XYZ file of C-alpha atoms in Angstrom:
521
model
C 4.833 13.096 31.361
C 1.803 12.351 29.233
C 0.079 9.157 30.046
C -0.370 6.603 27.042
C -0.486 3.164 26.370
C 3.016 3.099 25.122
C 4.505 4.095 28.721
C 5.302 0.664 29.494
C 8.577 0.973 27.210
C 9.789 2.680 30.235
C 10.202 -0.380 31.961
C 13.571 -0.816 30.063
C 15.432 2.513 31.284
C 18.132 0.991 33.512
C 19.277 3.358 36.403
C 22.819 3.933 36.960
C 23.024 5.668 40.464
C 26.686 5.811 41.822
C 26.038 4.645 45.039
C 27.838 6.777 48.451
C 30.501 6.701 49.562
C 31.728 6.534 46.104
C 33.789 9.750 45.057
C 32.717 10.599 40.914
C 35.195 11.864 38.226
C 34.234 12.442 35.022
C 36.695 12.154 32.616
C 36.545 13.674 28.888
C 38.752 13.248 26.034
C 38.550 14.510 22.484
C 37.348 11.838 19.675
C 39.570 11.793 16.836
C 41.295 14.757 18.191
C 44.574 14.192 15.951
C 42.574 14.356 13.035
C 40.631 17.420 14.033
C 44.143 19.043 15.196
C 45.324 18.311 11.097
C 42.191 20.444 9.837
C 43.147 23.266 11.872
C 46.291 23.092 11.705
C 47.289 22.852 15.161
C 50.956 23.100 16.144
C 52.579 20.052 16.918
C 53.492 18.634 19.392
C 51.563 21.306 21.827
C 49.324 24.236 20.512
C 49.446 26.559 23.603
C 46.105 28.400 22.176
C 44.437 24.934 22.129
C 45.603 23.911 25.416
C 44.384 27.589 26.782
C 41.043 26.949 24.918
C 40.730 23.524 26.990
C 41.618 25.087 30.380
C 38.992 27.832 29.656
C 36.496 25.348 29.035
C 37.368 23.447 32.161
C 36.730 26.437 34.398
C 33.701 27.452 32.413
C 32.414 24.205 33.734
C 33.359 24.720 37.053
C 31.848 27.970 37.303
C 28.509 26.358 35.588
C 28.663 23.388 37.958
C 29.242 24.136 41.896
C 29.658 20.428 42.979
C 32.807 19.970 40.926
C 35.665 21.209 43.018
C 38.913 20.076 41.157
C 39.616 19.027 37.718
C 43.013 18.327 35.686
C 43.585 18.291 32.229
C 46.296 17.750 29.332
C 46.516 17.535 25.835
C 42.892 16.772 24.997
C 41.532 15.490 28.114
C 40.279 16.603 30.990
C 39.374 14.861 34.603
C 36.381 16.522 36.735
C 35.927 15.861 40.683
C 32.939 15.899 42.522
C 32.779 16.926 46.098
C 32.633 13.749 48.220
C 28.448 14.052 49.061
C 27.424 16.042 45.962
C 23.717 15.032 45.067
C 24.250 16.151 41.756
C 21.563 15.242 39.548
C 21.153 12.683 42.553
C 24.330 10.731 41.225
C 22.963 9.197 38.194
C 26.066 8.157 36.042
C 24.718 9.117 32.284
C 23.247 12.041 33.286
C 26.125 13.823 35.069
C 28.320 12.402 32.447
C 26.733 13.705 29.474
C 25.558 17.109 31.023
C 29.712 17.874 31.475
C 30.621 16.912 28.049
C 27.792 18.346 26.714
C 28.497 21.845 28.401
C 32.244 21.199 28.061
C 31.669 21.184 23.837
C 29.444 23.845 23.543
C 31.814 25.946 25.508
C 34.614 24.779 23.075
C 32.493 25.658 20.198
C 31.786 29.290 21.414
C 34.831 30.104 22.698
C 36.789 29.038 19.618
C 36.913 32.364 18.147
C 38.024 33.610 21.178
C 41.464 31.996 21.031
C 41.636 31.457 17.261
C 40.528 34.759 15.973
C 41.731 34.101 12.363
C 40.807 30.348 11.840
C 37.350 29.261 11.185
C 36.093 26.343 13.097
C 35.793 24.118 10.013
C 34.070 20.870 11.866
C 32.829 20.335 15.478
C 34.855 18.913 17.964
C 33.089 15.972 19.997
C 34.628 13.992 23.139
C 34.075 10.755 24.870
C 33.525 10.887 28.431
C 33.007 8.061 31.128
C 32.251 8.337 34.717
C 34.979 6.873 36.913
C 34.146 5.518 40.517
C 36.557 6.170 43.040
C 36.077 3.910 45.820
C 37.782 6.146 48.541
C 40.068 9.081 48.808
C 43.261 6.723 48.278
C 41.915 5.837 44.956
C 41.396 9.299 43.791
C 44.982 10.099 44.698
C 46.015 7.133 42.860
C 44.117 8.148 39.552
C 45.483 11.636 39.570
C 48.593 10.272 39.744
C 48.555 8.124 36.855
C 46.757 10.822 34.986
C 49.670 12.978 35.286
C 52.250 10.447 35.111
C 50.210 10.083 31.702
C 50.629 13.502 30.741
C 54.461 13.395 30.951
C 55.110 10.380 28.965
C 52.478 11.208 26.190
C 54.268 14.719 26.194
C 57.970 13.426 26.090
C 57.083 11.201 23.315
C 55.507 13.336 21.271
C 57.724 15.985 21.672
C 60.666 13.738 20.402
C 58.259 12.253 17.472
C 57.674 15.637 16.336
C 61.230 17.140 16.695
C 62.026 14.061 14.409
C 59.670 14.727 11.501
C 60.241 18.184 11.849
C 63.999 17.444 11.144
C 62.849 15.648 7.841
C 62.001 11.930 8.927
C 58.703 10.370 7.990
C 56.179 9.594 10.597
C 56.830 5.842 10.351
C 60.763 6.569 10.553
C 60.144 8.722 13.609
C 58.125 5.729 15.377
C 60.723 3.233 14.568
C 63.785 5.616 16.355
C 61.578 5.890 19.251
C 60.551 2.420 20.213
C 61.579 0.730 23.077
C 63.244 3.806 24.189
C 63.385 4.976 27.467
C 62.504 8.345 29.655
C 66.172 8.745 29.778
C 67.267 8.258 26.245
C 64.438 10.568 25.088
C 65.718 13.642 26.955
C 69.315 12.705 25.755
C 67.864 12.673 22.107
C 66.041 16.043 22.435
C 69.349 17.871 24.244
C 71.992 16.034 21.817
C 69.946 16.663 18.562
C 68.196 19.345 18.834
C 69.206 21.591 21.863
C 66.425 20.908 23.770
C 66.332 20.561 27.717
C 62.778 18.552 28.297
C 62.744 20.634 31.962
C 62.670 24.109 30.145
C 59.676 23.356 28.386
C 56.868 25.459 29.341
C 54.944 23.802 32.407
C 51.804 23.232 31.169
C 53.107 21.107 28.349
C 55.030 18.439 30.701
C 52.633 19.085 33.948
C 49.253 19.591 32.623
C 46.773 22.038 34.255
C 44.551 21.800 37.391
C 41.622 23.785 38.145
C 40.062 24.204 41.401
C 37.899 26.677 43.315
C 38.979 29.243 45.830
C 37.067 31.713 47.701
C 37.809 34.922 47.031
C 36.970 38.429 47.863
C 34.939 40.104 45.042
C 33.562 43.590 44.546
C 29.495 42.792 43.742
C 28.790 46.960 43.711
C 29.285 49.768 45.011
C 27.095 51.874 48.059
C 25.964 55.241 47.533
C 28.969 56.853 48.507
C 31.034 55.038 45.985
C 32.433 52.715 48.441
C 32.924 49.061 46.693
C 30.773 46.398 48.657
C 32.785 43.118 48.401
C 31.231 39.510 49.275
C 33.386 36.278 49.029
C 32.728 34.037 46.012
C 34.219 31.040 44.308
C 36.284 31.304 41.784
C 38.160 28.887 39.589
C 41.885 29.079 40.055
C 44.444 27.508 37.597
C 47.870 26.382 38.470
C 50.801 23.804 37.461
C 52.335 21.741 39.484
C 54.538 18.499 38.987
C 52.960 16.711 41.603
C 49.273 17.041 42.141
C 48.587 14.056 44.124
C 51.424 15.026 46.426
C 50.558 15.685 50.147
C 52.165 19.024 49.940
C 50.080 20.029 46.919
C 46.845 18.877 47.914
C 46.659 19.521 51.731
C 47.716 22.836 51.089
C 44.543 23.882 49.161
C 41.688 24.446 52.250
C 38.608 24.114 49.254
C 39.919 20.912 48.794
C 40.283 19.354 52.285
C 37.035 20.687 53.314
C 34.962 19.074 50.261
C 37.113 15.912 49.587
C 39.550 15.501 52.843
C 43.208 15.143 52.944
C 45.835 12.668 51.267
C 47.605 10.727 54.016
C 50.504 9.110 52.324
C 52.417 10.230 48.530
C 52.082 7.879 46.191
C 55.322 5.869 45.872
C 54.600 3.774 42.667
C 51.708 4.160 40.217
C 49.926 0.885 38.998
C 47.900 1.621 36.739
C 46.158 -1.725 36.299
C 44.842 -1.228 39.784
C 43.391 2.286 38.847
C 41.882 0.571 35.712
C 40.119 -1.901 37.450
C 38.129 0.959 38.730
C 37.146 1.579 35.045
C 34.023 -0.325 35.381
C 32.271 -0.125 31.483
C 28.668 -1.047 30.734
C 28.336 -2.759 27.919
C 24.876 -2.621 25.758
C 23.006 -5.953 25.443
C 24.268 -7.181 21.989
C 21.156 -7.427 18.871
C 19.450 -4.956 20.542
C 17.891 -1.527 19.316
C 19.924 1.094 21.033
C 18.320 4.449 21.643
C 20.215 7.228 22.455
C 17.625 10.243 23.876
C 19.013 13.442 24.347
C 17.113 16.393 26.120
C 17.853 19.797 26.467
C 19.003 21.072 29.988
C 16.957 23.750 31.501
C 15.441 24.832 27.961
C 12.453 26.390 29.337
C 15.162 29.254 30.763
C 17.542 29.357 27.337
C 14.037 29.413 25.419
C 13.007 32.775 27.484
C 16.636 34.502 27.802
C 16.592 33.817 23.465
C 12.793 34.677 23.333
C 11.576 31.839 21.589
C 8.270 31.899 20.098
C 5.915 30.509 22.415
C 4.280 27.611 22.224
C 6.657 26.493 19.176
C 9.296 28.720 17.502
C 10.105 27.340 14.211
C 13.544 28.537 13.503
C 14.452 26.635 17.158
C 12.914 23.477 15.886
C 14.821 23.719 12.634
C 18.089 24.228 14.081
C 17.281 21.047 16.460
C 16.634 18.853 13.005
C 19.455 20.565 11.430
C 21.729 18.881 14.253
C 20.067 15.503 13.871
C 20.687 15.285 10.162
C 24.386 16.293 10.914
C 24.312 13.307 13.462
C 23.306 11.024 10.983
C 25.846 12.408 8.288
C 28.383 11.975 10.815
C 27.034 8.247 12.628
C 26.259 5.773 10.101
C 24.953 3.309 12.832
C 21.851 5.706 13.156
C 19.205 4.398 11.468
C 16.353 6.748 12.183
C 15.647 9.664 14.887
C 12.524 11.458 16.036
C 12.425 14.600 17.557
C 10.132 17.243 19.243
C 10.871 20.861 21.122
C 13.724 20.080 22.708
C 14.615 16.283 22.812
C 15.509 13.813 20.103
C 15.834 10.062 20.018
C 18.705 8.568 18.103
C 18.223 4.700 16.822
C 21.086 2.604 16.447
C 21.053 -0.378 14.409
C 20.857 -3.547 16.054
C 23.993 -5.464 14.747
C 25.971 -1.809 15.724
C 29.362 -2.339 16.980
C 29.696 1.872 17.240
C 32.419 2.116 20.197
C 31.947 -1.697 21.065
C 28.597 -0.907 22.264
C 29.876 0.854 25.275
C 27.469 3.045 26.990
C 29.163 5.851 27.717
C 31.005 6.575 24.802
C 27.773 6.319 22.516
C 26.033 8.975 24.420
C 28.795 11.109 25.123
C 30.167 11.239 21.448
C 26.493 12.048 20.196
C 25.658 14.237 23.056
C 28.688 16.144 22.342
C 28.468 15.949 18.531
C 25.023 17.549 18.933
C 25.773 20.397 21.254
C 28.760 21.358 19.079
C 26.758 21.630 16.062
C 24.358 23.614 17.716
C 26.379 26.226 18.525
C 27.986 26.187 15.106
C 24.748 26.490 13.455
C 22.874 28.878 15.290
C 23.714 31.923 13.469
C 22.532 30.188 10.465
C 19.173 29.990 12.190
C 19.421 33.179 14.354
C 21.371 35.732 12.554
C 20.072 38.641 13.979
C 20.032 36.966 17.816
C 22.931 36.500 19.952
C 23.936 33.574 21.459
C 23.822 35.006 25.264
C 25.188 31.297 27.034
C 26.189 28.168 25.965
C 23.271 25.077 25.855
C 23.567 21.788 27.028
C 21.787 18.158 26.659
C 21.791 15.139 28.920
C 21.664 11.781 27.241
C 21.170 8.411 28.122
C 21.307 4.918 26.002
C 18.333 2.556 26.169
C 18.001 -1.042 24.535
C 14.990 -2.447 23.027
C 14.688 -6.239 22.295
C 12.267 -5.887 19.523
C 11.429 -3.800 16.561
C 7.695 -3.997 17.842
C 9.157 -3.036 21.377
C 11.208 -0.046 19.436
C 8.183 1.323 17.706
C 6.026 1.326 20.473
C 9.050 3.658 22.006
C 9.082 6.383 18.803
C 4.777 5.823 19.261
C 5.196 7.149 22.781
C 7.647 9.456 22.021
C 4.875 10.909 19.287
C 2.026 10.503 21.686
C 3.694 12.941 24.101
C 4.520 15.317 21.510
C 0.942 16.018 20.365
C -0.805 15.833 23.822
C 2.146 18.351 24.970
C 2.081 20.659 21.772
C -2.054 20.614 22.216
C -1.750 21.792 25.907
C 1.158 24.561 25.122
C -1.136 25.958 22.218
C -4.112 26.200 24.405
C -1.900 27.203 27.583
C -0.040 29.745 25.445
C -2.915 31.671 23.453
C -4.972 31.435 27.137
C -1.667 33.818 28.332
C -1.373 35.773 25.312
C -4.883 36.847 25.803
C -4.554 38.236 29.045
C -4.777 35.596 32.002
C -1.845 34.527 34.125
C -0.128 31.274 34.365
C -1.560 30.159 37.082
C -4.837 31.036 35.805
C -4.388 29.103 32.506
C -3.191 26.429 34.185
C -6.090 26.120 36.450
C -8.309 27.017 32.877
C -7.054 23.850 31.718
C -6.777 21.411 34.376
C -8.800 18.361 33.656
C -9.302 19.023 29.807
C -9.282 16.298 27.531
C -8.062 16.310 23.918
C -11.673 17.697 22.708
C -12.338 20.214 24.960
C -9.160 21.659 24.315
C -9.693 21.482 20.298
C -13.180 23.397 20.891
C -11.375 25.893 23.232
C -8.805 26.851 20.411
C -11.780 26.919 17.867
C -14.069 28.742 20.108
C -11.681 31.615 21.987
C -9.044 31.804 19.652
C -10.788 30.719 16.151
C -7.763 28.127 15.309
C -8.445 24.844 14.279
C -5.529 22.548 15.778
C -5.078 20.167 12.840
C -4.536 22.795 10.480
C -1.470 23.873 12.481
C 2.091 22.855 11.121
C 2.305 19.261 10.855
C 5.987 19.975 12.389
C 4.493 21.275 15.748
C 1.791 18.671 16.110
C 3.775 15.333 15.038
C 7.574 16.202 15.297
C 10.330 15.269 13.132
C 11.488 12.309 11.685
C 15.307 12.384 10.320
C 16.365 9.262 8.377
C 18.291 8.069 4.883
C 16.086 7.924 2.162
C 17.250 5.345 -0.793
C 17.319 6.084 -3.844
C 17.472 3.692 -6.912
C 18.336 4.147 -10.659
C 15.593 2.661 -12.115
C 17.383 1.782 -15.238
C 19.637 -1.365 -14.996
C 22.807 -0.920 -16.654
C 23.827 -3.440 -19.488
C 26.233 -5.320 -17.958
C 23.585 -6.357 -15.114
C 25.139 -5.324 -12.202
C 22.575 -3.465 -9.476
C 21.952 -0.016 -9.942
C 23.935 2.100 -7.584
C 21.771 3.232 -4.559
C 21.802 6.657 -3.128
C 21.181 7.475 0.473
C 19.397 11.235 1.267
C 19.002 12.249 4.587
C 15.939 13.803 4.694
C 13.491 15.352 7.659
C 10.246 14.249 7.581
C 6.733 14.760 9.835
C 4.680 11.731 9.007
C 2.591 9.734 11.589
C 5.107 7.251 12.666
C 2.588 5.280 14.903
C 0.478 4.121 11.974
C 2.147 1.061 10.205
C 1.559 2.846 6.855
C 4.741 5.034 7.406
C 7.095 1.856 8.574
C 5.759 -0.225 5.271
C 6.705 2.956 2.809
C 10.112 3.142 4.347
C 10.599 -0.900 5.139
C 14.638 -0.502 5.046
C 14.696 1.818 7.972
C 14.226 -0.994 10.633
C 15.548 -4.062 8.199
């Protein structure tokens, strides 16, 4: 990271390491999934293809992240359990949570056509996520029993609700019929009115799905005689079981015993309040600017695989800017954003009440939404390039108490943009001229701004200051207010229109903020 006088702003970042021996669970759930289901005409109460898509995404998560050894999901939620002594990204809750929800969202958008070949994905589906810290294996057992019980309760209710609606009742009437009914009464309603034996419905609907890793033989290649050579590999296995927190099921899976340990007793009674006491939520300080910064995960490799132009790929940057614009369209509390390369910072109003200022929910829904849009808009910017694998982003929330410090944060990011871009421009010109990467690094070691500018002019006839301003100064995305200058006869204020624009200005100097005073008002 480049050094500058603005780096003091890093002191406002708070570490959120999950300490051992806590077990780590990441739970994700669809944000406004009912609305998404309506827009895409998903079958009610359960859409088998939509559930299969969720399961496929969960399996992809387990294959991507070896530290995840078990997952359980139903409807629009999934819980991912990490092995006991994981050091995944050094156990930082925000990084773990944001990466999982970002990858899941990207895979969901990527795989949509596989499960719905005749349906266009009309809008991105984003997910909320949180880290659940289980203080012991017994707490994890209770947590899993609680989620599976919730699956049963919700599915039984929703099955009754939608059968009543399909029979002609309004949603309000169906809710009134079910109010106060117990499990037995709902089962009787389904059987007596609709001839449905609830126990005969698909297991996936009633019990949810669990996916865990197993060791299985796989053919990796054939030798010169055509004989297959096999190796043991991790593979996801999905099953449906009515007691995933029971000893019989859990203790029968050797991989789970190795990575997490055995369950000693069966759960006799689920106490939801007990497990909810472990669902600690970090609320961000009121009356402070909230910045959500997202960064591409392993984007050096991603850019190489997709053959991005070095040091800057204009279409890749335009895609990032387009995703940022979509985020501002979706989240009205975001007043400004600044991006460079594979990162973006989103500034929320000091008075924002988005998700009750709960850090994990704000971070996850923005990272998730950005990831989904990135995948959905890939072809708009790279019509002749296949998206070879799904990108992911990590994110974190930081609070800044004053406008002055917020502006210093943004200045820090723009200074970084300049320093890194100038170095990368020199580096890649040297590499393209025939030097190896290590030779280019040695050549630039210890050089200052003036020396890099002279190198570009002298060796490559490049005036750094004439390069595209987006490369040198990054991109700012914000709402531009336009007021009708004609005052109506009745004297009422002119209608204010807001257009979201991408700008490449110097945001370090006062002139930008004086020109746009409404951004941080």
